[in-house]
PDB file of C-alpha atoms (C1' of nucleotides) in Angstrom:
ATOM      1  CA  MET I   1      10.791   3.956  -0.643  1.00  0.00           C
ATOM      2  CA  ARG I   2      11.705   1.010   2.050  1.00  0.00           C
ATOM      3  CA  PRO I   3      15.753   2.752   2.987  1.00  0.00           C
ATOM      4  CA  ILE I   4      13.829   6.255   3.339  1.00  0.00           C
ATOM      5  CA  ALA I   5      11.817   4.780   6.151  1.00  0.00           C
ATOM      6  CA  GLU I   6      15.326   2.790   7.821  1.00  0.00           C
ATOM      7  CA  ARG I   7      16.245   6.259   8.080  1.00  0.00           C
ATOM      8  CA  PHE I   8      14.108   8.146   9.426  1.00  0.00           C
ATOM      9  CA  LYS I   9      12.514   4.681  11.638  1.00  0.00           C
ATOM     10  CA  ALA I  10      16.199   4.980  13.515  1.00  0.00           C
ATOM     11  CA  LEU I  11      15.799   8.070  14.365  1.00  0.00           C
ATOM     12  CA  SER I  12      11.992   7.503  16.498  1.00  0.00           C
ATOM     13  CA  ASP I  13      13.835   6.194  19.402  1.00  0.00           C
ATOM     14  CA  PRO I  14      15.051   8.657  22.320  1.00  0.00           C
ATOM     15  CA  ASN I  15      18.399   6.975  23.286  1.00  0.00           C
ATOM     16  CA  ARG I  16      19.412   6.512  19.508  1.00  0.00           C
ATOM     17  CA  LEU I  17      18.749  10.015  19.219  1.00  0.00           C
ATOM     18  CA  ARG I  18      20.672  11.271  21.978  1.00  0.00           C
ATOM     19  CA  ILE I  19      23.630   8.682  20.812  1.00  0.00           C
ATOM     20  CA  LEU I  20      23.584  11.022  17.703  1.00  0.00           C
ATOM     21  CA  MET I  21      24.067  13.604  20.065  1.00  0.00           C
ATOM     22  CA  MET I  22      26.662  12.897  21.504  1.00  0.00           C
ATOM     23  CA  LEU I  23      28.828  11.706  18.953  1.00  0.00           C
ATOM     24  CA  LYS I  24      29.076  15.220  16.988  1.00  0.00           C
ATOM     25  CA  THR I  25      30.812  16.141  20.432  1.00  0.00           C
ATOM     26  CA  LYS I  26      33.320  12.705  19.506  1.00  0.00           C
ATOM     27  CA  PRO I  27      33.545   9.618  18.806  1.00  0.00           C
ATOM     28  CA  LEU I  28      33.214   6.770  21.649  1.00  0.00           C
ATOM     29  CA  CYS I  29      32.226   3.059  21.960  1.00  0.00           C
ATOM     30  CA  VAL I  30      30.026   1.024  23.601  1.00  0.00           C
ATOM     31  CA  CYS I  31      31.153   0.831  27.412  1.00  0.00           C
ATOM     32  CA  GLU I  32      31.615   5.140  27.359  1.00  0.00           C
ATOM     33  CA  ILE I  33      26.896   5.197  26.033  1.00  0.00           C
ATOM     34  CA  SER I  34      27.023   2.678  27.692  1.00  0.00           C
ATOM     35  CA  ALA I  35      27.777   4.506  31.064  1.00  0.00           C
ATOM     36  CA  ILE I  36      25.680   7.469  30.079  1.00  0.00           C
ATOM     37  CA  LEU I  37      22.052   6.334  28.756  1.00  0.00           C
ATOM     38  CA  ARG I  38      22.651   3.728  31.351  1.00  0.00           C
ATOM     39  CA  LEU I  39      21.059  -0.008  29.189  1.00  0.00           C
ATOM     40  CA  ALA I  40      23.235  -2.517  28.318  1.00  0.00           C
ATOM     41  CA  ASN I  41      26.223  -2.844  26.377  1.00  0.00           C
ATOM     42  CA  SER I  42      24.912  -5.412  24.517  1.00  0.00           C
ATOM     43  CA  THR I  43      21.281  -3.245  23.583  1.00  0.00           C
ATOM     44  CA  VAL I  44      23.471   0.201  22.922  1.00  0.00           C
ATOM     45  CA  SER I  45      25.337  -2.315  20.216  1.00  0.00           C
ATOM     46  CA  LYS I  46      21.639  -3.033  18.884  1.00  0.00           C
ATOM     47  CA  HIS I  47      21.021   0.653  18.966  1.00  0.00           C
ATOM     48  CA  LEU I  48      24.446   2.056  17.212  1.00  0.00           C
ATOM     49  CA  SER I  49      24.038  -1.245  14.306  1.00  0.00           C
ATOM     50  CA  ILE I  50      20.662   0.425  13.372  1.00  0.00           C
ATOM     51  CA  LEU I  51      22.144   4.021  13.044  1.00  0.00           C
ATOM     52  CA  ARG I  52      25.315   2.331  10.988  1.00  0.00           C
ATOM     53  CA  GLN I  53      23.188   0.662   8.599  1.00  0.00           C
ATOM     54  CA  ALA I  54      20.626   3.353   8.548  1.00  0.00           C
ATOM     55  CA  GLY I  55      24.203   5.717   7.126  1.00  0.00           C
ATOM     56  CA  PHE I  56      24.231   8.291  10.161  1.00  0.00           C
ATOM     57  CA  ILE I  57      27.630   6.501  11.794  1.00  0.00           C
ATOM     58  CA  VAL I  58      30.053   4.752  11.986  1.00  0.00           C
ATOM     59  CA  ASP I  59      32.868   2.385  13.451  1.00  0.00           C
ATOM     60  CA  GLU I  60      36.640   2.496  12.569  1.00  0.00           C
ATOM     61  CA  LYS I  61      38.230  -0.111  15.279  1.00  0.00           C
ATOM     62  CA  ASP I  62      40.798  -0.084  17.199  1.00  0.00           C
ATOM     63  CA  GLY I  63      42.782  -2.495  19.107  1.00  0.00           C
ATOM     64  CA  ARG I  64      39.853  -4.715  20.684  1.00  0.00           C
ATOM     65  CA  TRP I  65      37.888  -0.910  21.619  1.00  0.00           C
ATOM     66  CA  VAL I  66      36.033  -0.650  18.750  1.00  0.00           C
ATOM     67  CA  ASN I  67      35.131   3.597  18.530  1.00  0.00           C
ATOM     68  CA  ASN I  68      31.786   4.290  16.554  1.00  0.00           C
ATOM     69  CA  ARG I  69      32.121   8.293  14.532  1.00  0.00           C
ATOM     70  CA  LEU I  70      29.107  10.228  12.855  1.00  0.00           C
ATOM     71  CA  ALA I  71      29.804   9.240   8.810  1.00  0.00           C
ATOM     72  CA  THR I  72      30.533  12.235   6.787  1.00  0.00           C
ATOM     73  CA  ALA I  73      29.003  13.701   4.118  1.00  0.00           C
ATOM     74  CA  GLN I  74      30.870  12.526   1.331  1.00  0.00           C
ATOM     75  CA  GLU I  75      30.341   8.302   3.120  1.00  0.00           C
ATOM     76  CA  SER I  76      26.416   8.842   3.726  1.00  0.00           C
ATOM     77  CA  PRO I  77      25.225  12.718   1.604  1.00  0.00           C
ATOM     78  CA  GLU I  78      21.594  11.713   3.305  1.00  0.00           C
ATOM     79  CA  ALA I  79      21.479  10.532   6.217  1.00  0.00           C
ATOM     80  CA  ILE I  80      23.926  13.498   7.267  1.00  0.00           C
ATOM     81  CA  SER I  81      22.371  16.274   5.936  1.00  0.00           C
ATOM     82  CA  LEU I  82      19.082  15.463   8.041  1.00  0.00           C
ATOM     83  CA  LEU I  83      21.714  16.610  10.961  1.00  0.00           C
ATOM     84  CA  PRO I  84      21.900  20.513  11.468  1.00  0.00           C
ATOM     85  CA  GLN I  85      17.757  19.617  11.697  1.00  0.00           C
ATOM     86  CA  ILE I  86      17.978  16.942  14.828  1.00  0.00           C
ATOM     87  CA  SER I  87      20.846  19.969  16.271  1.00  0.00           C
ATOM     88  CA  THR I  88      18.959  22.748  15.965  1.00  0.00           C
ATOM     89  CA  TRP I  89      16.099  19.921  17.366  1.00  0.00           C
ATOM     90  CA  LEU I  90      17.373  18.774  20.021  1.00  0.00           C
ATOM     91  CA  GLY I  91      20.658  21.493  21.646  1.00  0.00           C
ATOM     92  CA  ASP I  92      18.099  23.088  24.389  1.00  0.00           C
ATOM     93  CA  GLU I  93      16.673  19.174  26.236  1.00  0.00           C
ATOM     94  CA  ASN I  94      18.281  19.419  28.728  1.00  0.00           C
ATOM     95  CA  LEU I  95      18.684  15.602  28.804  1.00  0.00           C
ATOM     96  CA  ILE I  96      21.244  16.041  25.500  1.00  0.00           C
ATOM     97  CA  GLN I  97      22.328  19.338  27.832  1.00  0.00           C
ATOM     98  CA  SER I  98      23.142  16.285  30.930  1.00  0.00           C
ATOM     99  CA  ASP I  99      24.792  14.453  28.521  1.00  0.00           C
ATOM    100  CA  GLN I 100      26.921  16.616  26.793  1.00  0.00           C
ATOM    101  CA  THR I 101      28.585  17.128  30.074  1.00  0.00           C
ATOM    102  CA  LYS I 102      29.193  13.931  31.130  1.00  0.00           C
ATOM    103  CA  LEU I 103      30.717  13.846  27.701  1.00  0.00           C
ATOM    104  CA  VAL I 104      33.670  15.518  28.962  1.00  0.00           C
ATOM    105  CA  THR I 105      34.515  14.553  31.838  1.00  0.00           C
ATOM    106  CA  ILE I 106      34.363  10.489  30.799  1.00  0.00           C
ATOM    107  CA  ASP I 107      37.426   8.190  31.171  1.00  0.00           C
ATOM    108  CA  ARG I 108      37.035   5.336  28.927  1.00  0.00           C
ATOM    109  CA  VAL I 109      39.173   3.200  30.671  1.00  0.00           C
ATOM    110  CA  THR I 110      37.537   3.480  34.772  1.00  0.00           C
ATOM    111  CA  ILE I 111      34.072   2.863  32.163  1.00  0.00           C
ATOM    112  CA  CYS I 112      34.640   0.225  31.136  1.00  0.00           C
ATOM    113  CA  GLN I 113      36.067  -2.113  33.888  1.00  0.00           C
ATOM    114  CA  VAL I 114      33.834  -5.138  34.723  1.00  0.00           C
ATOM    115  CA  ASP I 115      34.798  -4.572  37.744  1.00  0.00           C
TER     116      ASP I 115
ATOM    117  CA  MET V   1      12.484  15.067  22.915  1.00  0.00           C
ATOM    118  CA  ARG V   2       9.641  12.780  22.306  1.00  0.00           C
ATOM    119  CA  PRO V   3       7.555  14.815  19.942  1.00  0.00           C
ATOM    120  CA  ILE V   4      10.866  15.222  18.664  1.00  0.00           C
ATOM    121  CA  ALA V   5      10.994  10.659  18.103  1.00  0.00           C
ATOM    122  CA  GLU V   6       7.708  11.027  17.567  1.00  0.00           C
ATOM    123  CA  ARG V   7       8.201  12.983  14.254  1.00  0.00           C
ATOM    124  CA  PHE V   8      10.333  10.696  12.460  1.00  0.00           C
ATOM    125  CA  LYS V   9       8.795   7.657  13.448  1.00  0.00           C
ATOM    126  CA  ALA V  10       5.539   9.270  11.459  1.00  0.00           C
ATOM    127  CA  LEU V  11       8.236   8.190   8.849  1.00  0.00           C
ATOM    128  CA  SER V  12       9.480   5.363   9.466  1.00  0.00           C
ATOM    129  CA  ASP V  13       6.715   4.030   8.164  1.00  0.00           C
ATOM    130  CA  PRO V  14       6.534   3.074   3.607  1.00  0.00           C
ATOM    131  CA  ASN V  15       2.515   3.632   3.417  1.00  0.00           C
ATOM    132  CA  ARG V  16       2.318   7.080   5.872  1.00  0.00           C
ATOM    133  CA  LEU V  17       5.447   7.855   3.320  1.00  0.00           C
ATOM    134  CA  ARG V  18       3.479   7.087   0.727  1.00  0.00           C
ATOM    135  CA  ILE V  19       0.301   9.694   1.912  1.00  0.00           C
ATOM    136  CA  LEU V  20       2.462  12.746   2.496  1.00  0.00           C
ATOM    137  CA  MET V  21       3.997  12.185  -1.140  1.00  0.00           C
ATOM    138  CA  MET V  22      -0.413  12.120  -2.472  1.00  0.00           C
ATOM    139  CA  LEU V  23      -1.368  14.793  -0.844  1.00  0.00           C
ATOM    140  CA  LYS V  24       1.522  17.648  -2.175  1.00  0.00           C
ATOM    141  CA  THR V  25      -0.315  16.231  -4.780  1.00  0.00           C
ATOM    142  CA  LYS V  26      -4.268  17.534  -3.841  1.00  0.00           C
ATOM    143  CA  PRO V  27      -6.497  16.934  -0.899  1.00  0.00           C
ATOM    144  CA  LEU V  28      -7.873  13.445   0.114  1.00  0.00           C
ATOM    145  CA  CYS V  29     -10.213  11.817   2.318  1.00  0.00           C
ATOM    146  CA  VAL V  30      -9.775   8.032   3.802  1.00  0.00           C
ATOM    147  CA  CYS V  31     -11.461   6.257   1.174  1.00  0.00           C
ATOM    148  CA  GLU V  32      -9.515   7.468  -1.573  1.00  0.00           C
ATOM    149  CA  ILE V  33      -6.076   6.518   0.255  1.00  0.00           C
ATOM    150  CA  SER V  34      -7.419   3.851   1.287  1.00  0.00           C
ATOM    151  CA  ALA V  35      -8.179   2.907  -2.892  1.00  0.00           C
ATOM    152  CA  ILE V  36      -4.945   3.953  -3.207  1.00  0.00           C
ATOM    153  CA  LEU V  37      -3.273   2.380  -0.921  1.00  0.00           C
ATOM    154  CA  ARG V  38      -5.495  -0.801  -0.961  1.00  0.00           C
ATOM    155  CA  LEU V  39      -5.341  -1.194   2.822  1.00  0.00           C
ATOM    156  CA  ALA V  40      -8.120  -0.472   4.500  1.00  0.00           C
ATOM    157  CA  ASN V  41     -10.890   2.742   6.336  1.00  0.00           C
ATOM    158  CA  SER V  42      -9.780   1.725  10.099  1.00  0.00           C
ATOM    159  CA  THR V  43      -6.312   1.569   8.938  1.00  0.00           C
ATOM    160  CA  VAL V  44      -6.624   4.170   6.533  1.00  0.00           C
ATOM    161  CA  SER V  45      -7.780   6.607   9.607  1.00  0.00           C
ATOM    162  CA  LYS V  46      -5.354   5.504  12.581  1.00  0.00           C
ATOM    163  CA  HIS V  47      -1.540   6.414   9.681  1.00  0.00           C
ATOM    164  CA  LEU V  48      -3.620  10.099   8.679  1.00  0.00           C
ATOM    165  CA  SER V  49      -4.337  10.466  13.129  1.00  0.00           C
ATOM    166  CA  ILE V  50      -0.342   9.957  13.694  1.00  0.00           C
ATOM    167  CA  LEU V  51       0.528  12.589  10.880  1.00  0.00           C
ATOM    168  CA  ARG V  52      -1.774  14.874  12.166  1.00  0.00           C
ATOM    169  CA  GLN V  53      -0.005  14.347  15.762  1.00  0.00           C
ATOM    170  CA  ALA V  54       3.227  14.920  14.123  1.00  0.00           C
ATOM    171  CA  GLY V  55       1.992  17.849  12.902  1.00  0.00           C
ATOM    172  CA  PHE V  56       2.285  16.786   9.289  1.00  0.00           C
ATOM    173  CA  ILE V  57      -1.323  16.917   8.594  1.00  0.00           C
ATOM    174  CA  VAL V  58      -4.480  19.085   9.153  1.00  0.00           C
ATOM    175  CA  ASP V  59      -8.454  18.171   8.919  1.00  0.00           C
ATOM    176  CA  GLU V  60     -10.579  20.071   7.185  1.00  0.00           C
ATOM    177  CA  LYS V  61     -14.722  18.801   8.120  1.00  0.00           C
ATOM    178  CA  ASP V  62     -17.265  19.408   5.134  1.00  0.00           C
ATOM    179  CA  GLY V  63     -20.528  17.648   4.783  1.00  0.00           C
ATOM    180  CA  ARG V  64     -19.150  13.550   6.126  1.00  0.00           C
ATOM    181  CA  TRP V  65     -16.158  14.243   4.211  1.00  0.00           C
ATOM    182  CA  VAL V  66     -12.988  15.173   6.161  1.00  0.00           C
ATOM    183  CA  ASN V  67     -10.256  17.050   4.349  1.00  0.00           C
ATOM    184  CA  ASN V  68      -6.975  16.225   5.129  1.00  0.00           C
ATOM    185  CA  ARG V  69      -3.749  18.978   3.800  1.00  0.00           C
ATOM    186  CA  LEU V  70      -0.232  18.717   4.141  1.00  0.00           C
ATOM    187  CA  ALA V  71      -0.187  21.747   7.338  1.00  0.00           C
ATOM    188  CA  THR V  72       1.233  24.835   6.442  1.00  0.00           C
ATOM    189  CA  ALA V  73       4.849  26.478   7.452  1.00  0.00           C
ATOM    190  CA  GLN V  74       3.253  28.258   9.418  1.00  0.00           C
ATOM    191  CA  GLU V  75       0.464  26.112  10.718  1.00  0.00           C
ATOM    192  CA  SER V  76       3.444  23.441  11.451  1.00  0.00           C
ATOM    193  CA  PRO V  77       6.995  24.736  10.289  1.00  0.00           C
ATOM    194  CA  GLU V  78       8.925  21.612  12.238  1.00  0.00           C
ATOM    195  CA  ALA V  79       6.946  19.369  10.674  1.00  0.00           C
ATOM    196  CA  ILE V  80       6.628  20.711   7.454  1.00  0.00           C
ATOM    197  CA  SER V  81      10.742  22.039   7.224  1.00  0.00           C
ATOM    198  CA  LEU V  82      11.186  17.700   6.198  1.00  0.00           C
ATOM    199  CA  LEU V  83       9.037  17.873   3.520  1.00  0.00           C
ATOM    200  CA  PRO V  84      12.136  18.936   0.975  1.00  0.00           C
ATOM    201  CA  GLN V  85      13.701  16.378   2.037  1.00  0.00           C
ATOM    202  CA  ILE V  86      11.467  14.187   1.469  1.00  0.00           C
ATOM    203  CA  SER V  87      10.630  14.615  -1.466  1.00  0.00           C
ATOM    204  CA  THR V  88      14.059  14.701  -2.532  1.00  0.00           C
ATOM    205  CA  TRP V  89      14.655  11.479  -1.477  1.00  0.00           C
ATOM    206  CA  LEU V  90      10.821   9.836  -2.801  1.00  0.00           C
ATOM    207  CA  GLY V  91       9.932  12.295  -5.935  1.00  0.00           C
ATOM    208  CA  ASP V  92      11.450   9.138  -8.130  1.00  0.00           C
ATOM    209  CA  GLU V  93      10.362   5.937  -6.597  1.00  0.00           C
ATOM    210  CA  ASN V  94       8.382   4.378  -9.296  1.00  0.00           C
ATOM    211  CA  LEU V  95       5.565   3.883  -6.829  1.00  0.00           C
ATOM    212  CA  ILE V  96       4.955   6.710  -5.546  1.00  0.00           C
ATOM    213  CA  GLN V  97       4.661   8.311  -9.722  1.00  0.00           C
ATOM    214  CA  SER V  98       2.328   5.504  -9.796  1.00  0.00           C
ATOM    215  CA  ASP V  99       0.021   6.576  -6.628  1.00  0.00           C
ATOM    216  CA  GLN V 100       0.296  10.163  -8.358  1.00  0.00           C
ATOM    217  CA  THR V 101      -1.052   9.106 -12.040  1.00  0.00           C
ATOM    218  CA  LYS V 102      -4.308   6.487  -9.416  1.00  0.00           C
ATOM    219  CA  LEU V 103      -4.270  10.794  -8.224  1.00  0.00           C
ATOM    220  CA  VAL V 104      -5.028  12.394 -10.938  1.00  0.00           C
ATOM    221  CA  THR V 105      -7.936  10.697 -12.388  1.00  0.00           C
ATOM    222  CA  ILE V 106      -9.373   9.229  -9.031  1.00  0.00           C
ATOM    223  CA  ASP V 107     -13.059  10.392  -8.209  1.00  0.00           C
ATOM    224  CA  ARG V 108     -14.332  10.225  -4.515  1.00  0.00           C
ATOM    225  CA  VAL V 109     -17.461   9.961  -4.878  1.00  0.00           C
ATOM    226  CA  THR V 110     -17.153   6.732  -7.018  1.00  0.00           C
ATOM    227  CA  ILE V 111     -14.153   5.139  -5.102  1.00  0.00           C
ATOM    228  CA  CYS V 112     -15.774   5.409  -2.009  1.00  0.00           C
ATOM    229  CA  GLN V 113     -19.195   3.389  -2.297  1.00  0.00           C
ATOM    230  CA  VAL V 114     -20.023  -0.204  -0.286  1.00  0.00           C
ATOM    231  CA  ASP V 115     -21.453  -0.359  -2.862  1.00  0.00           C
TER     232      ASP V 115
ATOM    233  C1'  DA L   1     -37.007  11.598  12.701  1.00  0.00           C
ATOM    234  C1'  DT L   2     -35.162   8.559  10.117  1.00  0.00           C
ATOM    235  C1'  DT L   3     -31.590   6.871   7.172  1.00  0.00           C
ATOM    236  C1'  DC L   4     -27.381   7.027   4.658  1.00  0.00           C
ATOM    237  C1'  DC L   5     -22.828   7.045   4.552  1.00  0.00           C
ATOM    238  C1'  DA L   6     -17.694   8.468   5.656  1.00  0.00           C
ATOM    239  C1'  DT L   7     -14.880   8.197   8.910  1.00  0.00           C
ATOM    240  C1'  DT L   8     -13.074   6.963  13.520  1.00  0.00           C
ATOM    241  C1'  DT L   9     -12.978   3.705  17.914  1.00  0.00           C
ATOM    242  C1'  DC L  10     -12.479  -1.078  19.060  1.00  0.00           C
ATOM    243  C1'  DG L  11     -11.730  -5.464  20.221  1.00  0.00           C
ATOM    244  C1'  DT L  12      -8.158  -8.298  17.940  1.00  0.00           C
ATOM    245  C1'  DT L  13      -4.002 -10.756  15.646  1.00  0.00           C
ATOM    246  C1'  DA L  14       0.171 -10.782  13.633  1.00  0.00           C
ATOM    247  C1'  DT L  15       4.273  -9.239  13.546  1.00  0.00           C
ATOM    248  C1'  DT L  16       8.430  -5.615  15.111  1.00  0.00           C
ATOM    249  C1'  DT L  17      10.688  -3.557  18.850  1.00  0.00           C
ATOM    250  C1'  DA L  18      13.587  -2.819  23.199  1.00  0.00           C
ATOM    251  C1'  DG L  19      15.305  -4.367  26.783  1.00  0.00           C
ATOM    252  C1'  DC L  20      18.331  -7.847  29.282  1.00  0.00           C
ATOM    253  C1'  DG L  21      21.907 -11.603  30.677  1.00  0.00           C
ATOM    254  C1'  DA L  22      24.481 -15.434  28.668  1.00  0.00           C
ATOM    255  C1'  DA L  23      27.086 -17.048  25.251  1.00  0.00           C
ATOM    256  C1'  DA L  24      29.890 -16.862  21.203  1.00  0.00           C
ATOM    257  C1'  DT L  25      33.766 -13.888  19.460  1.00  0.00           C
ATOM    258  C1'  DG L  26      38.238 -10.958  18.068  1.00  0.00           C
ATOM    259  C1'  DT L  27      41.450  -9.065  19.988  1.00  0.00           C
ATOM    260  C1'  DA L  28      46.277  -7.419  22.709  1.00  0.00           C
ATOM    261  C1'  DG L  29      48.972  -8.676  26.019  1.00  0.00           C
ATOM    262  C1'  DA L  30      51.098 -12.097  29.069  1.00  0.00           C
TER     263       DA L  30
ATOM    264  C1'  DT H   1      49.102 -19.698  24.568  1.00  0.00           C
ATOM    265  C1'  DC H   2      46.472 -18.318  27.665  1.00  0.00           C
ATOM    266  C1'  DT H   3      43.975 -14.503  30.186  1.00  0.00           C
ATOM    267  C1'  DA H   4      41.510 -10.680  30.254  1.00  0.00           C
ATOM    268  C1'  DC H   5      38.073  -7.910  28.509  1.00  0.00           C
ATOM    269  C1'  DA H   6      35.560  -4.544  25.109  1.00  0.00           C
ATOM    270  C1'  DT H   7      31.615  -5.886  21.585  1.00  0.00           C
ATOM    271  C1'  DT H   8      28.359  -8.983  19.141  1.00  0.00           C
ATOM    272  C1'  DT H   9      25.609 -12.336  19.074  1.00  0.00           C
ATOM    273  C1'  DC H  10      21.407 -15.555  21.205  1.00  0.00           C
ATOM    274  C1'  DG H  11      16.835 -16.222  23.487  1.00  0.00           C
ATOM    275  C1'  DC H  12      14.086 -14.810  25.722  1.00  0.00           C
ATOM    276  C1'  DT H  13      10.121 -11.810  27.128  1.00  0.00           C
ATOM    277  C1'  DA H  14       7.234  -6.897  27.686  1.00  0.00           C
ATOM    278  C1'  DA H  15       5.028  -3.899  25.018  1.00  0.00           C
ATOM    279  C1'  DA H  16       4.408  -1.181  20.574  1.00  0.00           C
ATOM    280  C1'  DT H  17       2.294  -1.666  16.108  1.00  0.00           C
ATOM    281  C1'  DA H  18      -0.511  -2.538  11.796  1.00  0.00           C
ATOM    282  C1'  DA H  19      -3.579  -4.389   9.923  1.00  0.00           C
ATOM    283  C1'  DC H  20      -8.712  -5.958   9.916  1.00  0.00           C
ATOM    284  C1'  DG H  21     -14.098  -6.520  11.075  1.00  0.00           C
ATOM    285  C1'  DA H  22     -17.081  -4.687  13.104  1.00  0.00           C
ATOM    286  C1'  DA H  23     -20.104  -1.116  16.435  1.00  0.00           C
ATOM    287  C1'  DA H  24     -19.798   3.353  17.337  1.00  0.00           C
ATOM    288  C1'  DT H  25     -20.066   8.286  15.774  1.00  0.00           C
ATOM    289  C1'  DG H  26     -21.478  12.171  13.471  1.00  0.00           C
ATOM    290  C1'  DG H  27     -23.361  14.934   9.615  1.00  0.00           C
ATOM    291  C1'  DA H  28     -26.772  15.844   5.383  1.00  0.00           C
ATOM    292  C1'  DA H  29     -30.512  15.109   3.081  1.00  0.00           C
ATOM    293  C1'  DT H  30     -35.042  12.656   2.482  1.00  0.00           C
TER     294       DT H  30
END
DNA sequence: ATTCCATTTCGTTATTTAGCGAAATGTAGA
DNA sequence: TCTACATTTCGCTAAATAACGAAATGGAAT
């Protein structure tokens, strides 16, 4: 019961839904997501840990970067089974589409400099 | 975006998941649900309004009783499309099954007396 | 009209959550 | 080893949430 409620709670925040939709396009690091959502890195890191705990995403360390990607159906069948539905519901939204276009041109190294 | 996050938020509370599973068996009034969940009527009433707002249930007034039932696929296709998945995930749980057996023998008039 | 009683709304409290910035962590490269 | 820098953890604050009991609402029946 608890784990299932947890799963839905992970999906109950608009910023976390945006993150999932972005990860459908490609794996991303914390600072790329921060740049698009305009949230502090620490906030994004927390959102990612909630999504990870609920089985939606997996992190893969690559040097000092951490790539976050969607879990596969093998890794987390229950969580992943919800994604097509979510995509259908959110695909039309302006905000989601605007996130997608930002994703295409984003450059990790440029974006993530503290400056 | 917001309405979709709302929908998942409605599913993020264990007591609301129990309510949905109970309503799969039959329509129920506030005080029947209160008796099974062991929560105050006002608390259950609030949970029901959240589920209603999110499209999962519909209330039908019958004199001074209010019967709460699951929405149909016609009334709320998006919300209702999630229910089979939820059933699959929760059907095994002891708590859910124990709720079901209580439902069979429950008598609205006996249960709901203030006494 | 008045009473009864299921339900909803209101007011309150305790807990959880989203957000931030600052400090801690850990890896790559100088 | 030391520095740089992406990430995570910590401490905090403001807002949201779940719970309760008491008061308000509204239909049925006397």
